[in-house]
Tab-separated table of C-alpha atoms and ligand atoms in Angstrom:
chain	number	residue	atom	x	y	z
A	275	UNK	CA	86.663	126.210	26.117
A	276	UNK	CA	85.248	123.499	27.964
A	277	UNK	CA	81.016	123.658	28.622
A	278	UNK	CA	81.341	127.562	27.070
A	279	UNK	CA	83.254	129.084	30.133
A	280	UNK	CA	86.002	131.044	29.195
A	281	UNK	CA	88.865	133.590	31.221
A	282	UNK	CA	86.174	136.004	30.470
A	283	UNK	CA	83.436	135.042	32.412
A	284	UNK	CA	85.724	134.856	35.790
A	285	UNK	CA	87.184	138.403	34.908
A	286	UNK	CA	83.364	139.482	34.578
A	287	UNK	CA	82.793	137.821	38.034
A	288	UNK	CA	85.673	139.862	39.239
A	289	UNK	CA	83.940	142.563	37.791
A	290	UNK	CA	80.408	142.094	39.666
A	291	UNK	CA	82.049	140.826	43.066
A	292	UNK	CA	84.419	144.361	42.952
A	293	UNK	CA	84.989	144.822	46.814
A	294	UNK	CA	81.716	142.778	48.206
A	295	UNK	CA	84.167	139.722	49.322
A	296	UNK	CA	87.177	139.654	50.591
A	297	UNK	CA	90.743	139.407	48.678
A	298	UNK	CA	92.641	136.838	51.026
A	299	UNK	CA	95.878	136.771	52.249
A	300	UNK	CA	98.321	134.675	50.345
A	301	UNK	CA	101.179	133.785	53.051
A	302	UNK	CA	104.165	131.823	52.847
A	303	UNK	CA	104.564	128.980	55.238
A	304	UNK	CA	107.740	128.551	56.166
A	305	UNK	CA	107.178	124.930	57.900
A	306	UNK	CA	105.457	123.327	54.593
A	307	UNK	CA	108.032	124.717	52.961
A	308	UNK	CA	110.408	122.827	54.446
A	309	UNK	CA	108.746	119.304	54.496
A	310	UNK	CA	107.893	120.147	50.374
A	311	UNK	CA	111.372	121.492	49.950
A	312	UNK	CA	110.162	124.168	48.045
A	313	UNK	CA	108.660	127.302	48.440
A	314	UNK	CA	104.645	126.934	49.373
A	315	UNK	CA	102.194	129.699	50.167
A	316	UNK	CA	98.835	129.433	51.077
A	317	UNK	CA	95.652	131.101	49.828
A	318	UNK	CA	93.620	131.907	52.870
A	319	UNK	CA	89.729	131.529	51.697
A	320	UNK	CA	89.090	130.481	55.398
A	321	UNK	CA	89.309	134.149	56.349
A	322	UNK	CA	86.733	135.022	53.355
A	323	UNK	CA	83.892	136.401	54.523
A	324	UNK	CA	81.326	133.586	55.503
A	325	UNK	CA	83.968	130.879	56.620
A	326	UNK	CA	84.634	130.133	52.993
A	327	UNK	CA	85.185	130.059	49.142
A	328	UNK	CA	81.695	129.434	48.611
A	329	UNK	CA	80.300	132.828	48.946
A	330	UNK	CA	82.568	134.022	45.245
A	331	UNK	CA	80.475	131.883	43.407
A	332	UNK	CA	77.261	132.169	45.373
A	333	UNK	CA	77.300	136.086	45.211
A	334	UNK	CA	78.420	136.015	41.315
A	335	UNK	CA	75.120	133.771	40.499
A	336	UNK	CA	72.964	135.597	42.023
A	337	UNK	CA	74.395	138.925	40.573
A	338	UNK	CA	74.278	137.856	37.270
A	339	UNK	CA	70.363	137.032	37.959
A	340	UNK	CA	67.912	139.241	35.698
A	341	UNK	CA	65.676	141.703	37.248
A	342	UNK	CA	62.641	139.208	36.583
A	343	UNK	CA	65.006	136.375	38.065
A	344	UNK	CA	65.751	138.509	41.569
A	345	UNK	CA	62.400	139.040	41.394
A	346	UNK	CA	61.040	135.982	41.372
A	347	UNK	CA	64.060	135.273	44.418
A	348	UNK	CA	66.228	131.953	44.252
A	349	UNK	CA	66.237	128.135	46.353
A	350	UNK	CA	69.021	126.684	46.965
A	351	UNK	CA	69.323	122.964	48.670
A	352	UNK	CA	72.194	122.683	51.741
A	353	UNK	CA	73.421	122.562	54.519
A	354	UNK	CA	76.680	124.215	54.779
A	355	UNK	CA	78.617	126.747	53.541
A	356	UNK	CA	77.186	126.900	50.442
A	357	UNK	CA	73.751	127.732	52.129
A	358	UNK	CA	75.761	130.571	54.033
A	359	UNK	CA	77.237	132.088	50.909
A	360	UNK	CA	73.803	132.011	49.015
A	361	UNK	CA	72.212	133.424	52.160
A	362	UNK	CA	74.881	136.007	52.421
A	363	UNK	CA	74.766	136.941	48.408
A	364	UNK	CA	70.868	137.308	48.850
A	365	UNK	CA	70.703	139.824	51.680
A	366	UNK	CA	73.233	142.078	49.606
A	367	UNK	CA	71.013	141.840	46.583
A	368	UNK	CA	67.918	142.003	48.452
A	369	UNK	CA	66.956	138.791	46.628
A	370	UNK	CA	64.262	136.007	48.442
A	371	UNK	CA	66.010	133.119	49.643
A	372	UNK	CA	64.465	129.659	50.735
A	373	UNK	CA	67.005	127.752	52.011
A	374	UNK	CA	65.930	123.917	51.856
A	375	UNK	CA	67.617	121.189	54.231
A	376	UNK	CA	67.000	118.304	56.283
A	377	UNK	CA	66.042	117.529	59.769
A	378	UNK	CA	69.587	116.548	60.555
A	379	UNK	CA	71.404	120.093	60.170
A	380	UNK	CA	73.315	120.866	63.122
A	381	UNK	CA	71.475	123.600	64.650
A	382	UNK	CA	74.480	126.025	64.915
A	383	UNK	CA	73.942	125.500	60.945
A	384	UNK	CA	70.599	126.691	61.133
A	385	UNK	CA	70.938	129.379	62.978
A	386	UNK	CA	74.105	131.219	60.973
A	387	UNK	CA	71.693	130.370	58.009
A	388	UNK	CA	69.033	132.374	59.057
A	389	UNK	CA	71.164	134.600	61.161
A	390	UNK	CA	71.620	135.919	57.237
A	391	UNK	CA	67.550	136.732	56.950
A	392	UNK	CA	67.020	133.370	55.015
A	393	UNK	CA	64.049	131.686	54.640
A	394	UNK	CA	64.702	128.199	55.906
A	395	UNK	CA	62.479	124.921	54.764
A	396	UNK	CA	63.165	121.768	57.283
A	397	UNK	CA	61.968	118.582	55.361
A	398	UNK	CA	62.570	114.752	56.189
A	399	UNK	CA	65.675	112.993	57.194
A	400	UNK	CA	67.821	113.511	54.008
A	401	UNK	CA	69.444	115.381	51.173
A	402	UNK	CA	67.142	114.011	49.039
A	403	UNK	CA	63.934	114.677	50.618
A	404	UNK	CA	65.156	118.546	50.745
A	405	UNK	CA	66.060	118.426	46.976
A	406	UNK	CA	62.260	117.628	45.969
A	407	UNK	CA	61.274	120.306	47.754
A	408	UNK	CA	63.096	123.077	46.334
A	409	UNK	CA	62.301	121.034	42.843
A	410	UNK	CA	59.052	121.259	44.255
A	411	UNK	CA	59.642	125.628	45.140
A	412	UNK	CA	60.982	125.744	41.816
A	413	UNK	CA	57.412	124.731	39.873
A	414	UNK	CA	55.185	125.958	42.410
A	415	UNK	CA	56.787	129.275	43.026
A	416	UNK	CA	58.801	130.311	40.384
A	417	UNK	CA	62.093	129.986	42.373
A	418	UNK	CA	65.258	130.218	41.006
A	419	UNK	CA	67.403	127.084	41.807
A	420	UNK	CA	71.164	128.010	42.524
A	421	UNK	CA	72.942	124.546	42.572
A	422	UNK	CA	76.523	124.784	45.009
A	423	UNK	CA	78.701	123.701	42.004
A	424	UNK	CA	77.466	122.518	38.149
A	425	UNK	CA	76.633	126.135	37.625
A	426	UNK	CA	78.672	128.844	35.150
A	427	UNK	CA	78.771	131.773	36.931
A	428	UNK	CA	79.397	129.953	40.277
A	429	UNK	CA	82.437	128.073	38.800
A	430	UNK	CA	83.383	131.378	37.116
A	431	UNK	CA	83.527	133.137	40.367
A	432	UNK	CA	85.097	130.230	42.387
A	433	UNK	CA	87.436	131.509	39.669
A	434	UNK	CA	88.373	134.453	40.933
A	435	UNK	CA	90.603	132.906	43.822
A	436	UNK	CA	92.617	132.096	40.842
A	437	UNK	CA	93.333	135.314	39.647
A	438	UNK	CA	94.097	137.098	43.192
A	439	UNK	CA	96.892	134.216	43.210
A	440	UNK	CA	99.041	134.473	39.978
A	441	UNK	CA	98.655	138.451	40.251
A	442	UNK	CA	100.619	138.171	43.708
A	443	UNK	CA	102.492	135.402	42.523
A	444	UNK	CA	103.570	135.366	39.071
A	445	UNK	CA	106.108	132.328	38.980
A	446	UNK	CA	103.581	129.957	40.921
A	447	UNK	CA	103.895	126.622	39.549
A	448	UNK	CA	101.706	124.470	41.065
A	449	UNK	CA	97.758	125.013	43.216
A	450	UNK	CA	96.515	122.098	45.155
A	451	UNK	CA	92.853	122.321	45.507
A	452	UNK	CA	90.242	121.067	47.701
A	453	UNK	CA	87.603	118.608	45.488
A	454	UNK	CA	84.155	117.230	45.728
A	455	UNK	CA	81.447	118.810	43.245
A	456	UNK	CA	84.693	120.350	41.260
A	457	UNK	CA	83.327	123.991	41.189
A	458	UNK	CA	86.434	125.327	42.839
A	459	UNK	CA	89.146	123.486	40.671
A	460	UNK	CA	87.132	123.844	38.119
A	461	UNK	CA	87.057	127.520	38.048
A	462	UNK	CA	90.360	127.787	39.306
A	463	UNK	CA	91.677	125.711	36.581
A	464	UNK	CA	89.912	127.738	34.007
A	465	UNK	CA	91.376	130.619	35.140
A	466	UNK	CA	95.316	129.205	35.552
A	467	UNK	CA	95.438	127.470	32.310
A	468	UNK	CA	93.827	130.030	30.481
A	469	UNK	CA	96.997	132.311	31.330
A	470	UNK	CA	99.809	129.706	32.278
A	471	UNK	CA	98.538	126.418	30.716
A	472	UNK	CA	102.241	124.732	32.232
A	473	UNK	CA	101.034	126.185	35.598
A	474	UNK	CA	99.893	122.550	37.305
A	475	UNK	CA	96.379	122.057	38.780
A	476	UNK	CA	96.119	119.286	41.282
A	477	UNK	CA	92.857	118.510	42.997
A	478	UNK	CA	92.300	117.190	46.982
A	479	UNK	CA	90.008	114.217	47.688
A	480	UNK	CA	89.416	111.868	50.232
A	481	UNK	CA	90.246	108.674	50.085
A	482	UNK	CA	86.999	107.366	50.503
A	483	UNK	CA	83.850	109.047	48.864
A	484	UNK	CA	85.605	111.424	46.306
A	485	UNK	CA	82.804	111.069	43.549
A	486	UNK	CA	85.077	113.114	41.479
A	487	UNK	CA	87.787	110.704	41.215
A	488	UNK	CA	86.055	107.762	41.187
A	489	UNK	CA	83.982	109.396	38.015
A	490	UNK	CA	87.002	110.241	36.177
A	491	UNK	CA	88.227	106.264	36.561
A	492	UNK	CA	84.765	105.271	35.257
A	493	UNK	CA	84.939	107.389	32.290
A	494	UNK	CA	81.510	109.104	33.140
A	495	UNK	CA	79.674	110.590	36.704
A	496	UNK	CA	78.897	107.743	38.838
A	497	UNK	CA	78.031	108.089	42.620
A	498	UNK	CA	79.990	106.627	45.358
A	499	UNK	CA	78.811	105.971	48.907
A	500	UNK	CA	80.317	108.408	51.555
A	501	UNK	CA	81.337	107.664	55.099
A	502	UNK	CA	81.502	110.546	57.574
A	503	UNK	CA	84.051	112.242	57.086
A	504	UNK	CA	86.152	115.376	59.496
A	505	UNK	CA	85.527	117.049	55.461
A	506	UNK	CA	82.259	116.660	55.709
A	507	UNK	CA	82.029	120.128	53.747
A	508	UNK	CA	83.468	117.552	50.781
A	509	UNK	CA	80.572	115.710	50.837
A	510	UNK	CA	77.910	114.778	47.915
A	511	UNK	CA	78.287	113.274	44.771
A	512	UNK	CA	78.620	114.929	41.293
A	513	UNK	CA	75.651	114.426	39.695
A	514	UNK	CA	74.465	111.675	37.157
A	515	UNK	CA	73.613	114.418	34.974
A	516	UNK	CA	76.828	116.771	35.230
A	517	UNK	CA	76.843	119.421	33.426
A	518	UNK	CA	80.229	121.416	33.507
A	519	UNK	CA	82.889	119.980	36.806
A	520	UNK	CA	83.372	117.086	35.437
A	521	UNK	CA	84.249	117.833	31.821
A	522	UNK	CA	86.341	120.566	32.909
A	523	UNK	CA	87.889	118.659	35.588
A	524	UNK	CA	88.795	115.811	33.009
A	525	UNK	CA	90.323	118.517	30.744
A	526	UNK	CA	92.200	120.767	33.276
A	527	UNK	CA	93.249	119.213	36.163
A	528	UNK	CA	96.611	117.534	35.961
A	529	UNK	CA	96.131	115.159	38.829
A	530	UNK	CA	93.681	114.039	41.396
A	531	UNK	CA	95.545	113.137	44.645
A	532	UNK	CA	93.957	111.720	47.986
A	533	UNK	CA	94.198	111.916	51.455
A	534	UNK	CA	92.804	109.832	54.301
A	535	UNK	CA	90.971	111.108	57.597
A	536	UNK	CA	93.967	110.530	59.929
A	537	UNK	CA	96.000	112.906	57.780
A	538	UNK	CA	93.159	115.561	57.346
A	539	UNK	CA	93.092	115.386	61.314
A	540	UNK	CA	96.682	116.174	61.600
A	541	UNK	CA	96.219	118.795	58.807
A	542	UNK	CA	93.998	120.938	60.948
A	543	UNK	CA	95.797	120.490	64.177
A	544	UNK	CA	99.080	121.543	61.432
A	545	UNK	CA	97.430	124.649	60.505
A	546	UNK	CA	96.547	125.737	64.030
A	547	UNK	CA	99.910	125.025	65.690
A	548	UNK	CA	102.381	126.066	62.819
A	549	UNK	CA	100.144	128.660	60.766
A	550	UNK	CA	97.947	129.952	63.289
A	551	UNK	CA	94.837	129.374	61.382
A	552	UNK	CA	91.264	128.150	61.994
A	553	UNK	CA	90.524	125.409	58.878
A	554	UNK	CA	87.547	122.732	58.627
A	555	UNK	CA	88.489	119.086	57.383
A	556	UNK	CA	87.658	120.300	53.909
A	557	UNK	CA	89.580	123.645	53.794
A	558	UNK	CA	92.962	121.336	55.538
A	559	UNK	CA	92.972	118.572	52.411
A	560	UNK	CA	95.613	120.468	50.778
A	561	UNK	CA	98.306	120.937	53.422
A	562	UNK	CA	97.012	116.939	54.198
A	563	UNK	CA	98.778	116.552	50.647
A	564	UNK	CA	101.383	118.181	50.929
A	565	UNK	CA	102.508	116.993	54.386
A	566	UNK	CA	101.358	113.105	53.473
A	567	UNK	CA	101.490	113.046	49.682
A	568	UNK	CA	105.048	114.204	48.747
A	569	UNK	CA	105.483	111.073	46.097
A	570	UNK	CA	102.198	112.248	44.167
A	571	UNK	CA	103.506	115.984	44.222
A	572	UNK	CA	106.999	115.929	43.743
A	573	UNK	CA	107.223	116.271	40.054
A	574	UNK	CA	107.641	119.639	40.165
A	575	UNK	CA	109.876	122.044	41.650
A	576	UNK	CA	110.678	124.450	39.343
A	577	UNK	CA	108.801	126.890	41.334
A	578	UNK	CA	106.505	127.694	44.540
A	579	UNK	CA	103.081	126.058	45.170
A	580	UNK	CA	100.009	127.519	46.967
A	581	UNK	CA	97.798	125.769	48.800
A	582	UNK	CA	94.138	126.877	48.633
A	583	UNK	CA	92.563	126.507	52.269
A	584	UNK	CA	89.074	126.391	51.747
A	585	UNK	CA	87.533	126.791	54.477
A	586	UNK	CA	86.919	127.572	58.724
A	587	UNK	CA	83.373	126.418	59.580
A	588	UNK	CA	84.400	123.615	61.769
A	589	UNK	CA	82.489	123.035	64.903
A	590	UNK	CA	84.632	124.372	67.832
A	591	UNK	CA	84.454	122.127	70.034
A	592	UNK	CA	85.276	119.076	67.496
A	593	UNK	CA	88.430	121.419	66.680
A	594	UNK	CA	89.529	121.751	70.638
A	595	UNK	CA	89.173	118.021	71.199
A	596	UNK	CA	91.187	117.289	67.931
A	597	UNK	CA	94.105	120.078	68.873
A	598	UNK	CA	94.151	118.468	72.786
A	599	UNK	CA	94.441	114.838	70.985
A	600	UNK	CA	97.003	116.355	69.027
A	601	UNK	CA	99.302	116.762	72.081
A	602	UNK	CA	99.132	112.892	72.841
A	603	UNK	CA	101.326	112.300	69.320
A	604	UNK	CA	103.468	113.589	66.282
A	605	UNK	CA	101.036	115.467	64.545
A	606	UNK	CA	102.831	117.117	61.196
A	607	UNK	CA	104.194	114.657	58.806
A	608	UNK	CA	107.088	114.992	56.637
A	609	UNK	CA	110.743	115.934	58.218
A	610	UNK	CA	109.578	114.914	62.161
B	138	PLP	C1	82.287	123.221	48.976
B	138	PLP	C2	83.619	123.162	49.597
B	138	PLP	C3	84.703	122.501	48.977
B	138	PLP	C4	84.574	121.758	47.660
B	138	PLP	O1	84.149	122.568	46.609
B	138	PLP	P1	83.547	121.906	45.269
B	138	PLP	O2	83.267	123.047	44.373
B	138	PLP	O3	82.308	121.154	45.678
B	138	PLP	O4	84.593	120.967	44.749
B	138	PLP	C5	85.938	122.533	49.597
B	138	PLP	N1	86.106	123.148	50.790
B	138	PLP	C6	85.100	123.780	51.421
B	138	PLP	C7	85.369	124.430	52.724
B	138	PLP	C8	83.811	123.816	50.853
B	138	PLP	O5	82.811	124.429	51.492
């Protein structure tokens, strides 16, 4: 298998994560359901515990860590939910954490962060500037560096999402998946093709800034600028020096589709009126592609999909203003 990961390592996450994160609701939706004309469910990772996915794979890593390793405590380098799951996996192993971001992290950011007893490193104006110094953590202190996505045993337990779903729903057919770094389809992918390889893996990009796609066109990881985006938890690029998302991404995924931010807006505004559910712009990408998308999707029907939602740390006030603009027009595509 592709970079060494097999079925095995996301049945051992399984194993380490036990009953430490949630196992989400998979729910049918009757509305998407009828604008796919097919049966589609959704995986619910926006009610996992931290607001999203990320935790799985953050909580696997760091439980996988040697006792020198845990001793020595781990850095990691964002700002989001990532940062949150890593923060979250560290208190439960009573692991150090040094959290490393920017000036520019919205405080409400901050605060969940170290609401979760992390350590928490504010340096320059950029991404970058917070990367060099957990590089800089990393030689000085002996840190262990926990990347959000080009990491086994994060992918692995990203994974695990994959497993909950074909165990509740054997005859699924096809997952649409949210995708920037590629840790979640990759790990989901892993998982579904290991035991279905007919079962179809599409991944969920924006139209502008999906590193991922644009990589797989170029033939090998190239970076892409990135507007702002409403999924601004799919930002980032791949990295030049990739080690496992993109090979496994160009070997499992069936299909890369994308969505634009007028049709993530009426995603989220689609999940709170018809599914009563809380996403962010990354977690909604899915049911964006599915209400918006049909051509790219439609060449299966031969049984239901799922749609994995991501994700529920969207700011709440951007969320009221975008459900009371929602009221001005038509808001779900499709049949209206
Ligand atoms: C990180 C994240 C993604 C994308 O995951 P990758 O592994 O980087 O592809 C999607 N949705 C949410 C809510 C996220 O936090």
């Amino acid at each position: 298998m592709v970079g060494g990961l097999t079925l095995q390592h996301v049945y051992r996450a399984r194993e380490r994560l036990g009953a430490l994160v949630e196992r989400t609701p998979l729910v049918e939706s009757p509305e998407l359901s009828k604008v796919a004309g097919g049966d589609v469910h959704l995986k619910l990772e926006n009610q996992q515990l931290t607001g999203s996915f990320k935790v799985r794979g953050a909580l696997n890593a760091v439980l996988a860590l040697n006792d020198e390793e845990r001793r020595r405590g781990v850095v990691t380098v964002s700002t989001g939910n990532h940062g949150r799951g890593v923060a979250f996996a560290c208190r439960r192993a009573g692991v150090r954490v040094v959290v490393c971001m920017s000036r520019l992290v919205p405080a409400n950011k901050l605060q969940a962060i170290e609401d979760l007893g992390a350590e928490v490193r504010i340096v320059g104006r950029g991404q970058d500037e917070a990367q060099l110094e957990a590089e800089r953590l990393v030689a000085e202190e002996g840190l262990v560096l926990l990347p959000p996505f080009d990491h086994g045993e994060v992918i692995a337990g990203q994974g695990t999402i994959a497993l909950e779903i074909v165990e509740r729903l054997p005859p699924v057919a096809q997952v649409l998946v949210p995708l920037s770094g590629g840790g979640l389809v990759s790990g989901v992918a892993l998982a579904l093709k290991s035991i279905n390889p007919a079962i179809r893996v599409v991944g969920v990009g924006m139209a502008e800034g999906c590193a991922m796609y644009r990589s797989l066109e170029a033939g090998k990881p190239v970076d892409v600028e990135e507007p702002e985006s409403l999924a601004d938890s799919l930002g980032g690029g791949i990295g030049l020096d990739n080690r496992y998302t993109f090979a496994l991404v160009r070997e499992l995924v069936d299909e890369v589709v994308l969505v634009e931010e007028e049709q993530v807006a009426r995603a989220i505004v689609h999940a709170y009126r018809h599914e009563r559910q809380i996403v962010e712009g990354a977690g909604a990408v899915g049911i964006a592609a599915l209400l918006y998308q049909q051509e790219a999707l439609s060449r299966r029907r031969d049984g239901p999909s799922v749609v994995l939602v991501s994700g529920a740390n969207i700011d709440m006030e951007l969320h009221r203003r975008l459900i009371s603009d929602g009221e001005q027009g038509p808001t779900t595509g499709g049949g209206e």
